[in-house]
Short mmCIF file of N, CA and C in Angstrom, two decimals:
data_model
loop_
_atom_site.label_atom_id
_atom_site.label_comp_id
_atom_site.label_asym_id
_atom_site.label_seq_id
_atom_site.Cartn_x
_atom_site.Cartn_y
_atom_site.Cartn_z
N UNK C 1 -2.11 -10.27 7.91
CA UNK C 1 -3.55 -10.44 7.91
C UNK C 1 -3.89 -11.22 9.23
N UNK C 2 -4.34 -10.45 10.13
CA UNK C 2 -4.83 -11.04 11.46
C UNK C 2 -6.32 -11.52 11.51
N UNK C 3 -6.92 -11.37 10.51
CA UNK C 3 -8.38 -11.83 10.48
C UNK C 3 -8.41 -13.25 10.18
N UNK C 4 -9.74 -13.86 10.16
CA UNK C 4 -9.93 -15.26 9.82
C UNK C 4 -10.33 -15.57 8.45
N UNK C 5 -10.20 -14.51 7.72
CA UNK C 5 -10.43 -14.64 6.22
C UNK C 5 -9.42 -13.97 5.31
N UNK C 6 -9.35 -14.21 4.08
CA UNK C 6 -8.30 -13.65 3.25
C UNK C 6 -8.66 -12.21 2.94
N UNK C 7 -7.62 -11.48 2.61
CA UNK C 7 -7.77 -10.13 2.09
C UNK C 7 -7.31 -10.03 0.67
N UNK C 8 -8.19 -9.51 -0.14
CA UNK C 8 -7.84 -9.38 -1.58
C UNK C 8 -7.44 -7.96 -1.80
N UNK C 9 -6.22 -7.65 -2.06
CA UNK C 9 -5.58 -6.28 -2.41
C UNK C 9 -5.66 -6.06 -3.72
N UNK C 10 -6.30 -5.11 -4.22
CA UNK C 10 -6.49 -4.80 -5.76
C UNK C 10 -5.55 -3.82 -6.33
N UNK C 11 -5.27 -2.73 -5.52
CA UNK C 11 -4.42 -1.70 -5.94
C UNK C 11 -4.07 -0.82 -4.78
N UNK C 12 -2.94 0.05 -4.88
CA UNK C 12 -2.58 1.00 -3.93
C UNK C 12 -1.60 2.04 -4.50
N UNK C 13 -1.61 3.15 -3.84
CA UNK C 13 -0.68 4.27 -4.23
C UNK C 13 -0.12 4.85 -2.96
N UNK C 14 1.05 5.50 -3.18
CA UNK C 14 1.74 6.11 -2.11
C UNK C 14 1.98 7.55 -2.65
N UNK C 15 1.54 8.46 -1.83
CA UNK C 15 1.61 10.00 -2.18
C UNK C 15 2.20 10.66 -1.00
N UNK C 16 3.21 11.50 -1.32
CA UNK C 16 3.82 12.41 -0.25
C UNK C 16 2.69 13.25 0.27
N UNK C 17 2.72 13.58 1.53
CA UNK C 17 1.62 14.43 2.17
C UNK C 17 1.44 15.77 1.66
N UNK C 18 2.42 16.27 0.97
CA UNK C 18 2.51 17.76 0.51
C UNK C 18 1.98 17.77 -0.91
N UNK C 19 1.60 16.74 -1.53
CA UNK C 19 1.14 16.76 -2.88
C UNK C 19 -0.08 15.89 -3.10
N UNK C 20 -0.74 15.94 -4.28
CA UNK C 20 -1.79 14.92 -4.69
C UNK C 20 -1.36 14.07 -5.71
N UNK C 21 -0.05 14.23 -6.14
CA UNK C 21 0.51 13.35 -7.27
C UNK C 21 1.26 12.13 -6.59
N UNK C 22 0.68 10.93 -6.83
CA UNK C 22 1.27 9.71 -6.28
C UNK C 22 2.86 9.54 -6.73
N UNK C 23 3.77 9.19 -5.71
CA UNK C 23 5.02 8.85 -5.99
C UNK C 23 5.22 7.49 -6.58
N UNK C 24 4.19 6.59 -6.33
CA UNK C 24 4.17 5.15 -6.70
C UNK C 24 2.77 4.63 -6.73
N UNK C 25 2.37 3.90 -7.81
CA UNK C 25 1.06 3.36 -7.94
C UNK C 25 1.24 1.92 -8.34
N UNK C 26 0.48 1.04 -8.00
CA UNK C 26 0.52 -0.25 -8.55
C UNK C 26 -0.83 -0.95 -8.36
N UNK C 27 -1.25 -1.57 -9.51
CA UNK C 27 -2.37 -2.61 -9.34
C UNK C 27 -1.89 -4.01 -9.21
N UNK C 28 -2.33 -4.60 -8.10
CA UNK C 28 -1.79 -5.86 -7.70
C UNK C 28 -2.63 -7.13 -7.84
N UNK C 29 -3.96 -6.92 -7.44
CA UNK C 29 -4.87 -8.17 -7.45
C UNK C 29 -4.26 -9.38 -6.93
N UNK C 30 -3.96 -9.31 -5.60
CA UNK C 30 -3.31 -10.50 -4.95
C UNK C 30 -4.04 -10.77 -3.59
N UNK C 31 -3.92 -11.83 -3.08
CA UNK C 31 -4.54 -12.34 -1.84
C UNK C 31 -3.53 -12.30 -0.68
N UNK C 32 -4.00 -11.98 0.42
CA UNK C 32 -3.12 -12.15 1.75
C UNK C 32 -4.00 -13.07 2.62
N UNK C 33 -3.47 -14.33 2.78
CA UNK C 33 -4.15 -15.29 3.49
C UNK C 33 -4.26 -15.14 5.01
N UNK C 34 -5.19 -15.52 5.73
CA UNK C 34 -5.22 -15.41 7.19
C UNK C 34 -3.85 -15.88 7.88
N UNK C 35 -3.32 -14.98 8.74
CA UNK C 35 -2.21 -15.38 9.42
C UNK C 35 -0.89 -15.17 8.76
N UNK C 36 -0.97 -14.48 7.55
CA UNK C 36 0.19 -14.33 6.73
C UNK C 36 0.37 -12.85 6.54
N UNK C 37 1.51 -12.58 6.00
CA UNK C 37 1.93 -11.01 5.75
C UNK C 37 2.42 -10.84 4.29
N UNK C 38 2.26 -9.66 3.70
CA UNK C 38 2.83 -9.45 2.37
C UNK C 38 3.63 -8.10 2.35
N UNK C 39 4.67 -8.02 1.78
CA UNK C 39 5.51 -6.69 1.69
C UNK C 39 5.53 -6.19 0.23
N UNK C 40 5.55 -4.98 0.08
CA UNK C 40 5.78 -4.42 -1.34
C UNK C 40 6.82 -3.24 -1.07
N UNK C 41 7.72 -3.17 -2.14
CA UNK C 41 8.70 -2.10 -2.09
C UNK C 41 8.22 -1.00 -2.93
N UNK C 42 8.52 0.27 -2.43
CA UNK C 42 8.01 1.44 -3.12
C UNK C 42 9.28 2.14 -3.68
N UNK C 43 9.19 2.72 -4.85
CA UNK C 43 10.33 3.43 -5.57
C UNK C 43 11.33 2.52 -6.03
N UNK C 44 12.36 3.14 -6.70
CA UNK C 44 13.41 2.33 -7.17
C UNK C 44 14.27 1.62 -6.08
N UNK C 45 14.44 0.35 -6.21
CA UNK C 45 15.16 -0.37 -5.18
C UNK C 45 14.66 -0.16 -3.74
N UNK C 46 13.44 0.13 -3.65
CA UNK C 46 12.64 0.25 -2.42
C UNK C 46 13.07 1.57 -1.75
N UNK C 47 13.66 2.56 -2.35
CA UNK C 47 14.07 3.75 -1.70
C UNK C 47 13.26 4.86 -2.05
N UNK C 48 12.68 5.66 -1.07
CA UNK C 48 12.01 6.99 -1.37
C UNK C 48 12.55 8.02 -0.20
N UNK C 49 12.48 9.26 -0.64
CA UNK C 49 12.99 10.22 0.31
C UNK C 49 12.07 10.16 1.66
N UNK C 50 12.76 10.39 2.70
CA UNK C 50 12.10 10.42 3.99
C UNK C 50 11.06 11.54 4.02
N UNK C 51 9.81 11.25 4.27
CA UNK C 51 8.84 12.24 4.40
C UNK C 51 7.56 11.61 4.80
N UNK C 52 6.57 12.37 5.24
CA UNK C 52 5.29 11.78 5.51
C UNK C 52 4.59 11.55 4.24
N UNK C 53 3.96 10.33 4.11
CA UNK C 53 3.17 9.78 2.98
C UNK C 53 1.76 9.37 3.19
N UNK C 54 1.00 9.29 2.44
CA UNK C 54 -0.29 8.76 2.53
C UNK C 54 -0.44 7.50 1.69
N UNK C 55 -0.77 6.34 2.32
CA UNK C 55 -0.96 5.16 1.52
C UNK C 55 -2.44 4.95 1.30
N UNK C 56 -2.81 4.83 0.06
CA UNK C 56 -4.33 4.64 -0.33
C UNK C 56 -4.39 3.29 -1.06
N UNK C 57 -5.27 2.43 -0.46
CA UNK C 57 -5.38 1.21 -1.14
C UNK C 57 -6.84 0.85 -1.47
N UNK C 58 -6.95 -0.18 -2.23
CA UNK C 58 -8.32 -0.66 -2.59
C UNK C 58 -8.31 -2.16 -2.42
N UNK C 59 -9.32 -2.77 -1.68
CA UNK C 59 -9.42 -4.13 -1.45
C UNK C 59 -10.76 -4.65 -1.76
N UNK C 60 -11.03 -5.85 -1.66
CA UNK C 60 -12.37 -6.36 -1.95
C UNK C 60 -13.39 -5.89 -0.80
N UNK C 61 -12.86 -5.52 0.34
CA UNK C 61 -13.73 -5.02 1.40
C UNK C 61 -13.88 -3.45 1.38
N UNK C 62 -13.23 -2.78 0.49
CA UNK C 62 -13.46 -1.35 0.23
C UNK C 62 -12.01 -0.63 0.25
N UNK C 63 -12.11 0.74 0.44
CA UNK C 63 -10.84 1.44 0.30
C UNK C 63 -10.45 1.91 1.62
N UNK C 64 -9.12 2.37 1.72
CA UNK C 64 -8.46 2.73 2.97
C UNK C 64 -7.45 3.76 2.67
N UNK C 65 -7.15 4.57 3.66
CA UNK C 65 -6.03 5.58 3.51
C UNK C 65 -5.40 5.61 5.00
N UNK C 66 -4.02 5.48 4.93
CA UNK C 66 -3.33 5.67 6.29
C UNK C 66 -2.14 6.53 5.97
N UNK C 67 -1.73 7.29 7.04
CA UNK C 67 -0.59 8.07 7.07
C UNK C 67 0.56 7.44 7.47
N UNK C 68 1.67 7.52 6.70
CA UNK C 68 2.94 6.78 6.93
C UNK C 68 4.05 7.66 7.14
N UNK C 69 4.75 7.84 8.34
CA UNK C 69 5.93 8.71 8.47
C UNK C 69 7.17 8.08 8.04
N UNK C 70 7.33 7.74 6.82
CA UNK C 70 8.51 6.94 6.37
C UNK C 70 9.83 7.69 6.55
N UNK C 71 10.82 7.15 7.21
CA UNK C 71 12.10 7.59 7.41
C UNK C 71 12.23 8.75 8.33
N UNK C 72 11.12 9.09 9.17
CA UNK C 72 11.25 10.07 10.09
C UNK C 72 11.42 9.64 11.51
#
């Protein structure tokens, strides 16, 4: 979190780019304080097949979606 205020993460999902069915979803309701980072593992033991994914999240500031080329 590179901002001067906290970020409150409420939920997120990770979906392969070729489908609309999430491979992983989680409700989290956690804070990320200014100047800190937070990591989450996706899938069993943090392992997912290499593929392009979409990460969709919901925070107290709104929703976001980013493309992630995991393992490529």
